[in-house]
Amino acid sequence: MPGKFLTGDGGRAAAPHAGATRERRAMSQRALRIWSIVHRWTSLVCTAFMLLLCLTGLPLVFGHELDLLTGDAVEAPTLPASQANRRASYDAVLRAALNEHPAHVPQYMIWEPDEPLLPVVVTAPRADTPPDDTLSTTVDARTAQPLGMPPGKGSLKFVLLKLHVDMFAGLFGKLFLGAMGVVFLAAIVSGVVVYLPFLRKVGLGRVRLAKKRRIVWLDWHNAIGMLTLAWALLVGTTGSINTLADLMLEAWRNDQLAQMIAPYQGQPPLVARASVDDAVQTAQRVAPDMIPSFVAFPGTRFSSPHHYAVWMRGDGILTTRILRPVLVDASIGALTDSRELPWYLKVLLGSQPLHFGDFGGMPLKIFWAAFDVLTVVVLGSGLYLWLTRHNPRKGRASAAR
């Protein structure tokens, strides 16, 4: 988007109205030049990174389909009708995963909303092992049989996701991309302001096909930019919020979680653990209108050294991202505490489906992908306009207008 949203008079806005004074016209022109400079440089700063995010985000929109294409998808086998409604215990599912990796300890047991029959058990050498060094095992929830491992480190999906989330730079990479997202939002807003005089003069989305090539590129840049305006603002804002997830989780741990586990400070490490089934049943009694989203085992970031944290979620399309943690004493399976999440984590959870477009099935995926491609066109055309700004034909094109 580095190309300026030039107006039909070569970048100088038309007078606000016919009766405006010369001073007001000069002030308006100065303000427009400032906005143009803001748009130019904010666009130049963020364009390369926005292109990276768009190009890596596009295949991630079709994450399941990508797994099928690469052969990494794990699907539930067909069982006889008499066994279709069976459900193995959560403890049996956990044992099946640990049998695959005997030297590991459990970190999480996860149920994806669209794959309730395929819980994923995340294991690692230690409870505090970083996410990139863990292993995941998909287990059939009906038979407690391990079905394989989802795409892991080194897979195409993993590489795309890491580039999209943090560029393999950890928290610094996330925060840097979040800053680029804010700069991108500034580029969008400033671009709209610079485009408004041209819009009022000739109408929204006009493309002057009879003009020189650079003018045609400029008009397409402006028109497609206005078409994708709402989507780009939405995805840019929610993406910037998502980059703060680690900081928000740490704030929750230092605030609410610290209050809930305060009575356990100084207690010795766990010797034996209660049943996972008992922990989930305790959580279901606390939140009877919700269903399990994932269980965080003792010692992980989403729990404490002495607790199962059973994270319950809503059971509807609009409530599936609403989570409530229930802390269960991991030694006896009794309830410790449960509280609603603070507002900032609610904002984070609400922003995630809006960013990824993964809540409306294939039609929404196609819509998200189409606007992703259009945004790439806006970014690419803006870059072209910047790189060709010293083209000797530029002066002749400006004169032709």
mmCIF file of C-alpha atoms in Angstrom:
data_model
loop_
_atom_site.group_PDB
_atom_site.id
_atom_site.type_symbol
_atom_site.label_atom_id
_atom_site.label_comp_id
_atom_site.label_asym_id
_atom_site.label_seq_id
_atom_site.Cartn_x
_atom_site.Cartn_y
_atom_site.Cartn_z
ATOM 1 C CA MET A 1 0.000 0.000 0.000
ATOM 2 C CA PRO A 2 2.914 2.439 -0.295
ATOM 3 C CA GLY A 3 1.372 4.185 -3.271
ATOM 4 C CA LYS A 4 -0.325 7.422 -2.340
ATOM 5 C CA PHE A 5 -4.073 7.651 -2.649
ATOM 6 C CA LEU A 6 -3.537 10.493 -5.095
ATOM 7 C CA THR A 7 -6.415 12.631 -6.171
ATOM 8 C CA GLY A 8 -7.190 13.538 -9.717
ATOM 9 C CA ASP A 9 -5.078 16.702 -9.494
ATOM 10 C CA GLY A 10 -1.791 14.919 -8.694
ATOM 11 C CA GLY A 11 -1.979 14.818 -4.896
ATOM 12 C CA ARG A 12 -3.386 18.296 -4.124
ATOM 13 C CA ALA A 13 -6.883 18.134 -2.699
ATOM 14 C CA ALA A 14 -9.644 20.181 -4.217
ATOM 15 C CA ALA A 15 -10.941 23.112 -2.202
ATOM 16 C CA PRO A 16 -13.358 22.013 0.562
ATOM 17 C CA HIS A 17 -16.096 24.074 -1.052
ATOM 18 C CA ALA A 18 -16.412 26.905 -3.507
ATOM 19 C CA GLY A 19 -16.723 29.628 -0.891
ATOM 20 C CA ALA A 20 -13.757 28.594 1.258
ATOM 21 C CA THR A 21 -11.196 31.259 2.009
ATOM 22 C CA ARG A 22 -7.655 31.054 0.720
ATOM 23 C CA GLU A 23 -6.362 30.471 4.239
ATOM 24 C CA ARG A 24 -8.699 27.554 4.782
ATOM 25 C CA ARG A 25 -7.707 26.114 1.408
ATOM 26 C CA ALA A 26 -4.039 26.360 2.337
ATOM 27 C CA MET A 27 -4.665 24.726 5.712
ATOM 28 C CA SER A 28 -6.620 21.931 4.051
ATOM 29 C CA GLN A 29 -3.839 21.332 1.552
ATOM 30 C CA ARG A 30 -1.199 21.280 4.286
ATOM 31 C CA ALA A 31 -3.255 18.789 6.322
ATOM 32 C CA LEU A 32 -3.725 16.605 3.273
ATOM 33 C CA ARG A 33 0.007 16.654 2.541
ATOM 34 C CA ILE A 34 0.699 15.574 6.142
ATOM 35 C CA TRP A 35 -1.809 12.723 5.867
ATOM 36 C CA SER A 36 -0.213 11.741 2.553
ATOM 37 C CA ILE A 37 3.219 11.585 4.180
ATOM 38 C CA VAL A 38 1.807 9.500 7.049
ATOM 39 C CA HIS A 39 0.193 7.108 4.574
ATOM 40 C CA ARG A 40 3.321 6.801 2.459
ATOM 41 C CA TRP A 41 5.721 6.023 5.283
ATOM 42 C CA THR A 42 3.463 3.854 7.408
ATOM 43 C CA SER A 43 2.736 1.815 4.303
ATOM 44 C CA LEU A 44 6.411 1.483 3.443
ATOM 45 C CA VAL A 45 7.269 0.363 6.981
ATOM 46 C CA CYS A 46 4.663 -2.401 7.185
ATOM 47 C CA THR A 47 4.151 -3.606 3.606
ATOM 48 C CA ALA A 48 6.748 -6.406 3.581
ATOM 49 C CA PHE A 49 5.459 -7.820 6.859
ATOM 50 C CA MET A 50 1.809 -7.510 5.832
ATOM 51 C CA LEU A 51 2.610 -9.390 2.634
ATOM 52 C CA LEU A 52 4.249 -12.115 4.736
ATOM 53 C CA LEU A 53 1.165 -12.349 6.973
ATOM 54 C CA CYS A 54 -1.248 -12.432 4.033
ATOM 55 C CA LEU A 55 0.729 -15.040 2.117
ATOM 56 C CA THR A 56 1.173 -17.319 5.123
ATOM 57 C CA GLY A 57 -2.343 -16.723 6.421
ATOM 58 C CA LEU A 58 -4.006 -17.689 3.141
ATOM 59 C CA PRO A 59 -3.203 -21.445 3.321
ATOM 60 C CA LEU A 60 -3.840 -21.424 7.077
ATOM 61 C CA VAL A 61 -7.457 -20.393 6.407
ATOM 62 C CA PHE A 62 -7.805 -23.868 4.889
ATOM 63 C CA GLY A 63 -5.840 -25.603 7.650
ATOM 64 C CA HIS A 64 -7.809 -28.871 7.605
ATOM 65 C CA GLU A 65 -7.784 -29.037 3.826
ATOM 66 C CA LEU A 66 -4.010 -28.412 3.907
ATOM 67 C CA ASP A 67 -3.598 -31.366 6.264
ATOM 68 C CA LEU A 68 -5.561 -33.553 3.844
ATOM 69 C CA LEU A 69 -3.428 -32.388 0.920
ATOM 70 C CA THR A 70 -0.143 -33.068 2.705
ATOM 71 C CA GLY A 71 -1.321 -36.372 4.182
ATOM 72 C CA ASP A 72 -1.090 -35.097 7.758
ATOM 73 C CA ALA A 73 -4.806 -35.242 8.548
ATOM 74 C CA VAL A 74 -5.933 -37.648 11.264
ATOM 75 C CA GLU A 75 -9.527 -38.784 10.846
ATOM 76 C CA ALA A 76 -11.813 -40.872 13.007
ATOM 77 C CA PRO A 77 -12.226 -44.430 11.684
ATOM 78 C CA THR A 78 -15.676 -45.765 10.875
ATOM 79 C CA LEU A 79 -17.005 -48.048 13.589
ATOM 80 C CA PRO A 80 -19.985 -50.424 13.552
ATOM 81 C CA ALA A 81 -23.260 -48.785 14.525
ATOM 82 C CA SER A 82 -23.252 -50.649 17.834
ATOM 83 C CA GLN A 83 -20.005 -48.899 18.829
ATOM 84 C CA ALA A 84 -20.587 -45.469 17.309
ATOM 85 C CA ASN A 85 -21.913 -43.959 20.543
ATOM 86 C CA ARG A 86 -19.285 -45.459 22.828
ATOM 87 C CA ARG A 87 -17.046 -43.126 24.816
ATOM 88 C CA ALA A 88 -13.867 -44.217 26.539
ATOM 89 C CA SER A 89 -12.936 -42.631 29.842
ATOM 90 C CA TYR A 90 -10.661 -39.588 29.833
ATOM 91 C CA ASP A 91 -8.160 -41.567 31.881
ATOM 92 C CA ALA A 92 -8.086 -44.276 29.199
ATOM 93 C CA VAL A 93 -7.489 -41.636 26.522
ATOM 94 C CA LEU A 94 -4.629 -40.231 28.591
ATOM 95 C CA ARG A 95 -3.055 -43.662 29.135
ATOM 96 C CA ALA A 96 -3.194 -44.391 25.410
ATOM 97 C CA ALA A 97 -1.243 -41.221 24.623
ATOM 98 C CA LEU A 98 1.318 -41.774 27.387
ATOM 99 C CA ASN A 99 1.892 -45.320 26.177
ATOM 100 C CA GLU A 100 3.016 -43.813 22.879
ATOM 101 C CA HIS A 101 5.575 -41.651 24.712
ATOM 102 C CA PRO A 102 6.455 -43.429 27.976
ATOM 103 C CA ALA A 103 9.098 -40.903 29.058
ATOM 104 C CA HIS A 104 6.681 -37.980 28.781
ATOM 105 C CA VAL A 105 4.257 -36.288 31.164
ATOM 106 C CA PRO A 106 0.886 -34.873 30.070
ATOM 107 C CA GLN A 107 0.476 -31.170 29.435
ATOM 108 C CA TYR A 108 -2.958 -30.826 27.824
ATOM 109 C CA MET A 109 -5.946 -32.833 26.658
ATOM 110 C CA ILE A 110 -7.770 -30.853 23.970
ATOM 111 C CA TRP A 111 -11.135 -31.270 22.252
ATOM 112 C CA GLU A 112 -11.471 -29.214 19.074
ATOM 113 C CA PRO A 113 -15.068 -28.001 18.515
ATOM 114 C CA ASP A 114 -15.246 -29.560 15.040
ATOM 115 C CA GLU A 115 -13.547 -32.849 16.068
ATOM 116 C CA PRO A 116 -15.146 -33.992 19.357
ATOM 117 C CA LEU A 117 -14.274 -37.641 18.664
ATOM 118 C CA LEU A 118 -10.570 -36.908 18.239
ATOM 119 C CA PRO A 119 -9.089 -35.502 21.460
ATOM 120 C CA VAL A 120 -5.458 -34.472 21.206
ATOM 121 C CA VAL A 121 -3.157 -35.193 24.140
ATOM 122 C CA VAL A 122 -0.061 -32.983 24.322
ATOM 123 C CA THR A 123 2.891 -34.564 26.128
ATOM 124 C CA ALA A 124 6.467 -33.485 26.825
ATOM 125 C CA PRO A 125 9.536 -34.459 28.850
ATOM 126 C CA ARG A 126 8.533 -31.900 31.510
ATOM 127 C CA ALA A 127 5.340 -30.076 32.419
ATOM 128 C CA ASP A 128 6.976 -26.712 31.594
ATOM 129 C CA THR A 129 8.460 -27.758 28.227
ATOM 130 C CA PRO A 130 7.958 -24.984 25.618
ATOM 131 C CA PRO A 131 5.156 -25.628 23.087
ATOM 132 C CA ASP A 132 7.520 -26.051 20.126
ATOM 133 C CA ASP A 133 9.209 -29.010 21.827
ATOM 134 C CA THR A 134 6.095 -30.998 22.720
ATOM 135 C CA LEU A 135 4.463 -33.957 20.988
ATOM 136 C CA SER A 136 0.777 -34.432 20.276
ATOM 137 C CA THR A 137 -1.153 -37.682 19.932
ATOM 138 C CA THR A 138 -4.648 -37.949 18.497
ATOM 139 C CA VAL A 139 -6.764 -40.591 20.239
ATOM 140 C CA ASP A 140 -10.112 -42.070 19.261
ATOM 141 C CA ALA A 141 -12.497 -40.952 22.017
ATOM 142 C CA ARG A 142 -14.676 -44.043 21.485
ATOM 143 C CA THR A 143 -12.038 -46.757 21.743
ATOM 144 C CA ALA A 144 -9.069 -44.978 23.383
ATOM 145 C CA GLN A 145 -6.889 -46.118 20.477
ATOM 146 C CA PRO A 146 -4.070 -43.790 19.374
ATOM 147 C CA LEU A 147 -4.545 -42.720 15.764
ATOM 148 C CA GLY A 148 -1.316 -40.878 15.073
ATOM 149 C CA MET A 149 0.278 -37.492 15.490
ATOM 150 C CA PRO A 150 -1.044 -34.240 14.021
ATOM 151 C CA PRO A 151 1.389 -32.202 11.888
ATOM 152 C CA GLY A 152 4.306 -31.256 14.098
ATOM 153 C CA LYS A 153 7.599 -29.468 13.996
ATOM 154 C CA GLY A 154 9.005 -29.264 10.484
ATOM 155 C CA SER A 155 5.691 -29.772 8.680
ATOM 156 C CA LEU A 156 4.493 -27.242 6.123
ATOM 157 C CA LYS A 157 1.645 -26.162 8.389
ATOM 158 C CA PHE A 158 4.008 -25.689 11.330
ATOM 159 C CA VAL A 159 6.371 -23.515 9.275
ATOM 160 C CA LEU A 160 3.520 -21.392 7.916
ATOM 161 C CA LEU A 161 2.030 -20.950 11.377
ATOM 162 C CA LYS A 162 5.342 -19.972 12.961
ATOM 163 C CA LEU A 163 6.038 -17.439 10.216
ATOM 164 C CA HIS A 164 2.551 -16.033 10.640
ATOM 165 C CA VAL A 165 2.597 -15.891 14.447
ATOM 166 C CA ASP A 166 6.135 -14.877 15.417
ATOM 167 C CA MET A 167 8.536 -15.342 12.455
ATOM 168 C CA PHE A 168 10.439 -17.919 14.577
ATOM 169 C CA ALA A 169 11.412 -15.095 16.960
ATOM 170 C CA GLY A 170 9.291 -15.958 19.994
ATOM 171 C CA LEU A 171 7.665 -13.202 22.027
ATOM 172 C CA PHE A 172 9.751 -10.501 20.352
ATOM 173 C CA GLY A 173 8.484 -11.648 16.952
ATOM 174 C CA LYS A 174 4.877 -11.584 18.144
ATOM 175 C CA LEU A 175 5.164 -8.092 19.587
ATOM 176 C CA PHE A 176 7.004 -6.856 16.490
ATOM 177 C CA LEU A 177 4.234 -8.158 14.218
ATOM 178 C CA GLY A 178 1.690 -6.581 16.557
ATOM 179 C CA ALA A 179 3.454 -3.238 16.141
ATOM 180 C CA MET A 180 3.411 -3.720 12.365
ATOM 181 C CA GLY A 181 -0.324 -4.365 12.651
ATOM 182 C CA VAL A 182 -0.795 -1.011 14.377
ATOM 183 C CA VAL A 183 1.282 0.706 11.669
ATOM 184 C CA PHE A 184 -0.888 -1.069 9.057
ATOM 185 C CA LEU A 185 -4.036 0.342 10.688
ATOM 186 C CA ALA A 186 -2.487 3.821 10.583
ATOM 187 C CA ALA A 187 -1.743 3.316 6.882
ATOM 188 C CA ILE A 188 -5.360 2.326 6.224
ATOM 189 C CA VAL A 189 -6.848 5.307 8.075
ATOM 190 C CA SER A 190 -4.454 7.822 6.497
ATOM 191 C CA GLY A 191 -5.086 6.318 3.055
ATOM 192 C CA VAL A 192 -8.834 6.793 3.451
ATOM 193 C CA VAL A 193 -8.345 10.424 4.501
ATOM 194 C CA VAL A 194 -6.156 11.149 1.467
ATOM 195 C CA TYR A 195 -8.623 9.380 -0.848
ATOM 196 C CA LEU A 196 -11.696 11.303 0.373
ATOM 197 C CA PRO A 197 -11.229 14.433 -1.794
ATOM 198 C CA PHE A 198 -10.967 12.275 -4.935
ATOM 199 C CA LEU A 199 -13.959 10.233 -3.800
ATOM 200 C CA ARG A 200 -16.094 13.373 -3.392
ATOM 201 C CA LYS A 201 -14.973 14.642 -6.775
ATOM 202 C CA VAL A 202 -15.494 11.595 -9.024
ATOM 203 C CA GLY A 203 -17.212 8.943 -6.909
ATOM 204 C CA LEU A 204 -16.260 5.799 -5.043
ATOM 205 C CA GLY A 205 -14.136 3.197 -6.816
ATOM 206 C CA ARG A 206 -13.659 4.962 -10.148
ATOM 207 C CA VAL A 207 -10.930 3.467 -12.357
ATOM 208 C CA ARG A 208 -9.775 5.669 -15.238
ATOM 209 C CA LEU A 209 -8.928 2.966 -17.758
ATOM 210 C CA ALA A 210 -8.137 5.480 -20.522
ATOM 211 C CA LYS A 211 -5.252 6.986 -18.557
ATOM 212 C CA LYS A 212 -1.624 5.925 -18.412
ATOM 213 C CA ARG A 213 -0.694 2.621 -16.810
ATOM 214 C CA ARG A 214 0.492 4.191 -13.548
ATOM 215 C CA ILE A 215 -2.826 6.041 -13.146
ATOM 216 C CA VAL A 216 -4.749 2.822 -13.790
ATOM 217 C CA TRP A 217 -2.649 1.042 -11.134
ATOM 218 C CA LEU A 218 -3.305 3.906 -8.746
ATOM 219 C CA ASP A 219 -7.059 3.779 -9.307
ATOM 220 C CA TRP A 220 -7.174 0.004 -8.848
ATOM 221 C CA HIS A 221 -5.088 0.395 -5.683
ATOM 222 C CA ASN A 222 -7.587 2.922 -4.340
ATOM 223 C CA ALA A 223 -10.722 1.064 -5.435
ATOM 224 C CA ILE A 224 -9.686 -2.326 -4.079
ATOM 225 C CA GLY A 225 -8.382 -0.648 -0.931
ATOM 226 C CA MET A 226 -11.842 0.802 -0.289
ATOM 227 C CA LEU A 227 -13.475 -2.556 -1.066
ATOM 228 C CA THR A 228 -11.328 -4.345 1.512
ATOM 229 C CA LEU A 229 -11.419 -1.490 4.034
ATOM 230 C CA ALA A 230 -13.716 -3.055 6.649
ATOM 231 C CA TRP A 231 -12.111 -6.503 6.375
ATOM 232 C CA ALA A 232 -8.579 -5.118 6.619
ATOM 233 C CA LEU A 233 -9.484 -3.045 9.678
ATOM 234 C CA LEU A 234 -11.085 -6.080 11.319
ATOM 235 C CA VAL A 235 -8.249 -8.504 10.602
ATOM 236 C CA GLY A 236 -5.553 -5.938 11.366
ATOM 237 C CA THR A 237 -7.104 -5.026 14.717
ATOM 238 C CA THR A 238 -7.775 -8.604 15.832
ATOM 239 C CA GLY A 239 -4.343 -9.725 14.648
ATOM 240 C CA SER A 240 -2.662 -7.017 16.731
ATOM 241 C CA ILE A 241 -4.699 -8.094 19.755
ATOM 242 C CA ASN A 242 -3.692 -11.739 19.252
ATOM 243 C CA THR A 243 -0.007 -10.861 19.425
ATOM 244 C CA LEU A 244 -0.550 -9.838 23.066
ATOM 245 C CA ALA A 245 -1.809 -13.310 24.069
ATOM 246 C CA ASP A 246 1.332 -14.275 26.018
ATOM 247 C CA LEU A 247 1.324 -11.020 27.974
ATOM 248 C CA MET A 248 -2.399 -11.344 28.718
ATOM 249 C CA LEU A 249 -1.975 -14.918 29.926
ATOM 250 C CA GLU A 250 0.881 -13.868 32.186
ATOM 251 C CA ALA A 251 -1.257 -11.049 33.588
ATOM 252 C CA TRP A 252 -4.028 -13.565 34.348
ATOM 253 C CA ARG A 253 -1.549 -15.914 36.026
ATOM 254 C CA ASN A 254 -0.205 -13.110 38.210
ATOM 255 C CA ASP A 255 -3.688 -11.861 39.099
ATOM 256 C CA GLN A 256 -6.633 -14.260 39.172
ATOM 257 C CA LEU A 257 -4.720 -17.527 39.136
ATOM 258 C CA ALA A 258 -2.382 -16.350 41.890
ATOM 259 C CA GLN A 259 -5.402 -15.489 44.057
ATOM 260 C CA MET A 260 -7.089 -18.853 43.444
ATOM 261 C CA ILE A 261 -4.017 -20.940 44.303
ATOM 262 C CA ALA A 262 -2.736 -18.801 47.170
ATOM 263 C CA PRO A 263 -3.677 -21.443 49.816
ATOM 264 C CA TYR A 264 -1.373 -23.954 48.067
ATOM 265 C CA GLN A 265 1.762 -21.837 48.257
ATOM 266 C CA GLY A 266 4.602 -23.748 49.921
ATOM 267 C CA GLN A 267 2.909 -27.123 49.721
ATOM 268 C CA PRO A 268 5.052 -30.103 48.636
ATOM 269 C CA PRO A 269 4.882 -31.375 45.044
ATOM 270 C CA LEU A 270 2.159 -33.779 44.037
ATOM 271 C CA VAL A 271 2.790 -37.428 44.774
ATOM 272 C CA ALA A 272 -0.318 -38.918 43.151
ATOM 273 C CA ARG A 273 -3.002 -37.485 40.898
ATOM 274 C CA ALA A 274 -6.730 -37.901 41.023
ATOM 275 C CA SER A 275 -8.660 -39.206 38.041
ATOM 276 C CA VAL A 276 -9.034 -36.894 35.054
ATOM 277 C CA ASP A 277 -12.640 -38.131 34.816
ATOM 278 C CA ASP A 278 -13.289 -36.922 38.357
ATOM 279 C CA ALA A 279 -11.777 -33.522 37.549
ATOM 280 C CA VAL A 280 -13.952 -33.111 34.459
ATOM 281 C CA GLN A 281 -17.069 -34.197 36.344
ATOM 282 C CA THR A 282 -16.309 -31.631 39.038
ATOM 283 C CA ALA A 283 -15.976 -28.938 36.388
ATOM 284 C CA GLN A 284 -19.239 -29.973 34.744
ATOM 285 C CA ARG A 285 -21.053 -29.566 38.059
ATOM 286 C CA VAL A 286 -19.656 -26.030 38.323
ATOM 287 C CA ALA A 287 -20.577 -25.112 34.727
ATOM 288 C CA PRO A 288 -23.433 -27.459 33.736
ATOM 289 C CA ASP A 289 -24.285 -25.491 30.594
ATOM 290 C CA MET A 290 -20.754 -25.772 29.215
ATOM 291 C CA ILE A 291 -18.578 -28.589 27.860
ATOM 292 C CA PRO A 292 -14.838 -29.298 28.229
ATOM 293 C CA SER A 293 -12.549 -27.433 25.853
ATOM 294 C CA PHE A 294 -9.240 -28.620 27.277
ATOM 295 C CA VAL A 295 -7.648 -29.862 30.473
ATOM 296 C CA ALA A 296 -4.387 -28.253 31.565
ATOM 297 C CA PHE A 297 -2.383 -30.646 33.716
ATOM 298 C CA PRO A 298 -0.414 -29.589 36.822
ATOM 299 C CA GLY A 299 2.669 -27.496 36.144
ATOM 300 C CA THR A 300 1.592 -26.008 32.806
ATOM 301 C CA ARG A 301 1.041 -22.347 31.977
ATOM 302 C CA PHE A 302 -2.729 -22.672 32.097
ATOM 303 C CA SER A 303 -2.788 -24.355 35.483
ATOM 304 C CA SER A 304 -0.747 -24.547 38.692
ATOM 305 C CA PRO A 305 1.642 -27.150 40.156
ATOM 306 C CA HIS A 306 -1.204 -28.589 42.261
ATOM 307 C CA HIS A 307 -4.248 -28.396 39.998
ATOM 308 C CA TYR A 308 -6.032 -29.639 36.976
ATOM 309 C CA ALA A 309 -7.448 -26.625 35.176
ATOM 310 C CA VAL A 310 -10.520 -27.784 33.280
ATOM 311 C CA TRP A 311 -11.340 -25.069 30.755
ATOM 312 C CA MET A 312 -15.031 -25.219 29.902
ATOM 313 C CA ARG A 313 -16.556 -23.610 26.812
ATOM 314 C CA GLY A 314 -19.981 -22.720 25.490
ATOM 315 C CA ASP A 315 -21.831 -25.264 23.395
ATOM 316 C CA GLY A 316 -23.132 -22.995 20.624
ATOM 317 C CA ILE A 317 -21.735 -21.343 17.502
ATOM 318 C CA LEU A 318 -21.617 -17.952 19.202
ATOM 319 C CA THR A 319 -20.468 -19.218 22.611
ATOM 320 C CA THR A 320 -17.830 -21.780 21.664
ATOM 321 C CA ARG A 321 -15.063 -19.239 22.356
ATOM 322 C CA ILE A 322 -16.420 -18.305 25.791
ATOM 323 C CA LEU A 323 -14.173 -20.093 28.286
ATOM 324 C CA ARG A 324 -14.321 -20.552 32.042
ATOM 325 C CA PRO A 325 -11.443 -22.164 33.982
ATOM 326 C CA VAL A 326 -12.322 -24.545 36.820
ATOM 327 C CA LEU A 327 -9.441 -25.365 39.166
ATOM 328 C CA VAL A 328 -9.609 -28.862 40.618
ATOM 329 C CA ASP A 329 -7.238 -30.102 43.307
ATOM 330 C CA ALA A 330 -5.163 -32.663 41.413
ATOM 331 C CA SER A 331 -4.527 -34.791 44.504
ATOM 332 C CA ILE A 332 -8.158 -35.390 45.538
ATOM 333 C CA GLY A 333 -10.287 -34.183 42.600
ATOM 334 C CA ALA A 334 -12.153 -31.575 44.679
ATOM 335 C CA LEU A 335 -13.100 -28.083 43.486
ATOM 336 C CA THR A 336 -10.699 -25.297 44.448
ATOM 337 C CA ASP A 337 -12.105 -22.268 42.619
ATOM 338 C CA SER A 338 -13.642 -21.029 39.392
ATOM 339 C CA ARG A 339 -13.957 -17.475 38.146
ATOM 340 C CA GLU A 340 -14.978 -15.705 34.969
ATOM 341 C CA LEU A 341 -12.053 -14.594 32.851
ATOM 342 C CA PRO A 342 -11.031 -10.926 33.022
ATOM 343 C CA TRP A 343 -12.183 -8.594 30.275
ATOM 344 C CA TYR A 344 -8.874 -8.583 28.403
ATOM 345 C CA LEU A 345 -8.886 -12.370 27.944
ATOM 346 C CA LYS A 346 -12.515 -12.203 26.809
ATOM 347 C CA VAL A 347 -11.466 -9.641 24.193
ATOM 348 C CA LEU A 348 -8.605 -11.909 23.114
ATOM 349 C CA LEU A 349 -10.824 -14.989 22.810
ATOM 350 C CA GLY A 350 -13.453 -13.014 20.913
ATOM 351 C CA SER A 351 -10.883 -11.644 18.479
ATOM 352 C CA GLN A 352 -9.461 -15.027 17.472
ATOM 353 C CA PRO A 353 -12.351 -16.352 15.332
ATOM 354 C CA LEU A 354 -12.772 -12.899 13.770
ATOM 355 C CA HIS A 355 -9.110 -12.929 12.764
ATOM 356 C CA PHE A 356 -8.944 -16.471 11.402
ATOM 357 C CA GLY A 357 -12.457 -16.694 9.924
ATOM 358 C CA ASP A 358 -12.841 -20.244 11.229
ATOM 359 C CA PHE A 359 -16.356 -20.065 12.648
ATOM 360 C CA GLY A 360 -18.569 -20.188 9.564
ATOM 361 C CA GLY A 361 -17.517 -23.257 7.588
ATOM 362 C CA MET A 362 -16.292 -23.316 3.996
ATOM 363 C CA PRO A 363 -18.310 -20.287 2.726
ATOM 364 C CA LEU A 364 -16.642 -18.017 5.277
ATOM 365 C CA LYS A 365 -13.226 -19.545 4.555
ATOM 366 C CA ILE A 366 -13.666 -18.706 0.859
ATOM 367 C CA PHE A 367 -14.755 -15.165 1.747
ATOM 368 C CA TRP A 368 -11.722 -14.722 4.027
ATOM 369 C CA ALA A 369 -9.380 -16.109 1.374
ATOM 370 C CA ALA A 370 -10.797 -13.835 -1.335
ATOM 371 C CA PHE A 371 -10.266 -10.720 0.774
ATOM 372 C CA ASP A 372 -6.807 -11.942 1.717
ATOM 373 C CA VAL A 373 -5.914 -12.110 -1.991
ATOM 374 C CA LEU A 374 -7.418 -8.669 -2.612
ATOM 375 C CA THR A 375 -5.338 -7.264 0.232
ATOM 376 C CA VAL A 376 -2.228 -8.748 -1.374
ATOM 377 C CA VAL A 377 -3.199 -6.885 -4.559
ATOM 378 C CA VAL A 378 -3.531 -3.622 -2.619
ATOM 379 C CA LEU A 379 -0.160 -4.130 -0.950
ATOM 380 C CA GLY A 380 1.534 -5.175 -4.192
ATOM 381 C CA SER A 381 0.077 -2.319 -6.227
ATOM 382 C CA GLY A 382 1.125 0.179 -3.566
ATOM 383 C CA LEU A 383 4.655 -1.215 -3.655
ATOM 384 C CA TYR A 384 4.668 -0.955 -7.460
ATOM 385 C CA LEU A 385 3.556 2.680 -7.270
ATOM 386 C CA TRP A 386 6.376 3.450 -4.873
ATOM 387 C CA LEU A 387 9.054 1.673 -6.891
ATOM 388 C CA THR A 388 8.005 3.420 -10.122
ATOM 389 C CA ARG A 389 7.744 6.904 -8.618
ATOM 390 C CA HIS A 390 10.898 8.053 -10.469
ATOM 391 C CA ASN A 391 9.765 6.655 -13.805
ATOM 392 C CA PRO A 392 10.328 9.389 -16.433
ATOM 393 C CA ARG A 393 6.835 8.729 -17.744
ATOM 394 C CA LYS A 394 5.401 9.799 -14.367
ATOM 395 C CA GLY A 395 5.574 13.468 -15.226
ATOM 396 C CA ARG A 396 3.847 12.938 -18.556
ATOM 397 C CA ALA A 397 1.137 10.863 -16.829
ATOM 398 C CA SER A 398 0.552 13.607 -14.268
ATOM 399 C CA ALA A 399 0.319 16.178 -17.038
ATOM 400 C CA ALA A 400 -2.201 14.029 -18.894
ATOM 401 C CA ARG A 401 -4.518 14.198 -15.906
#
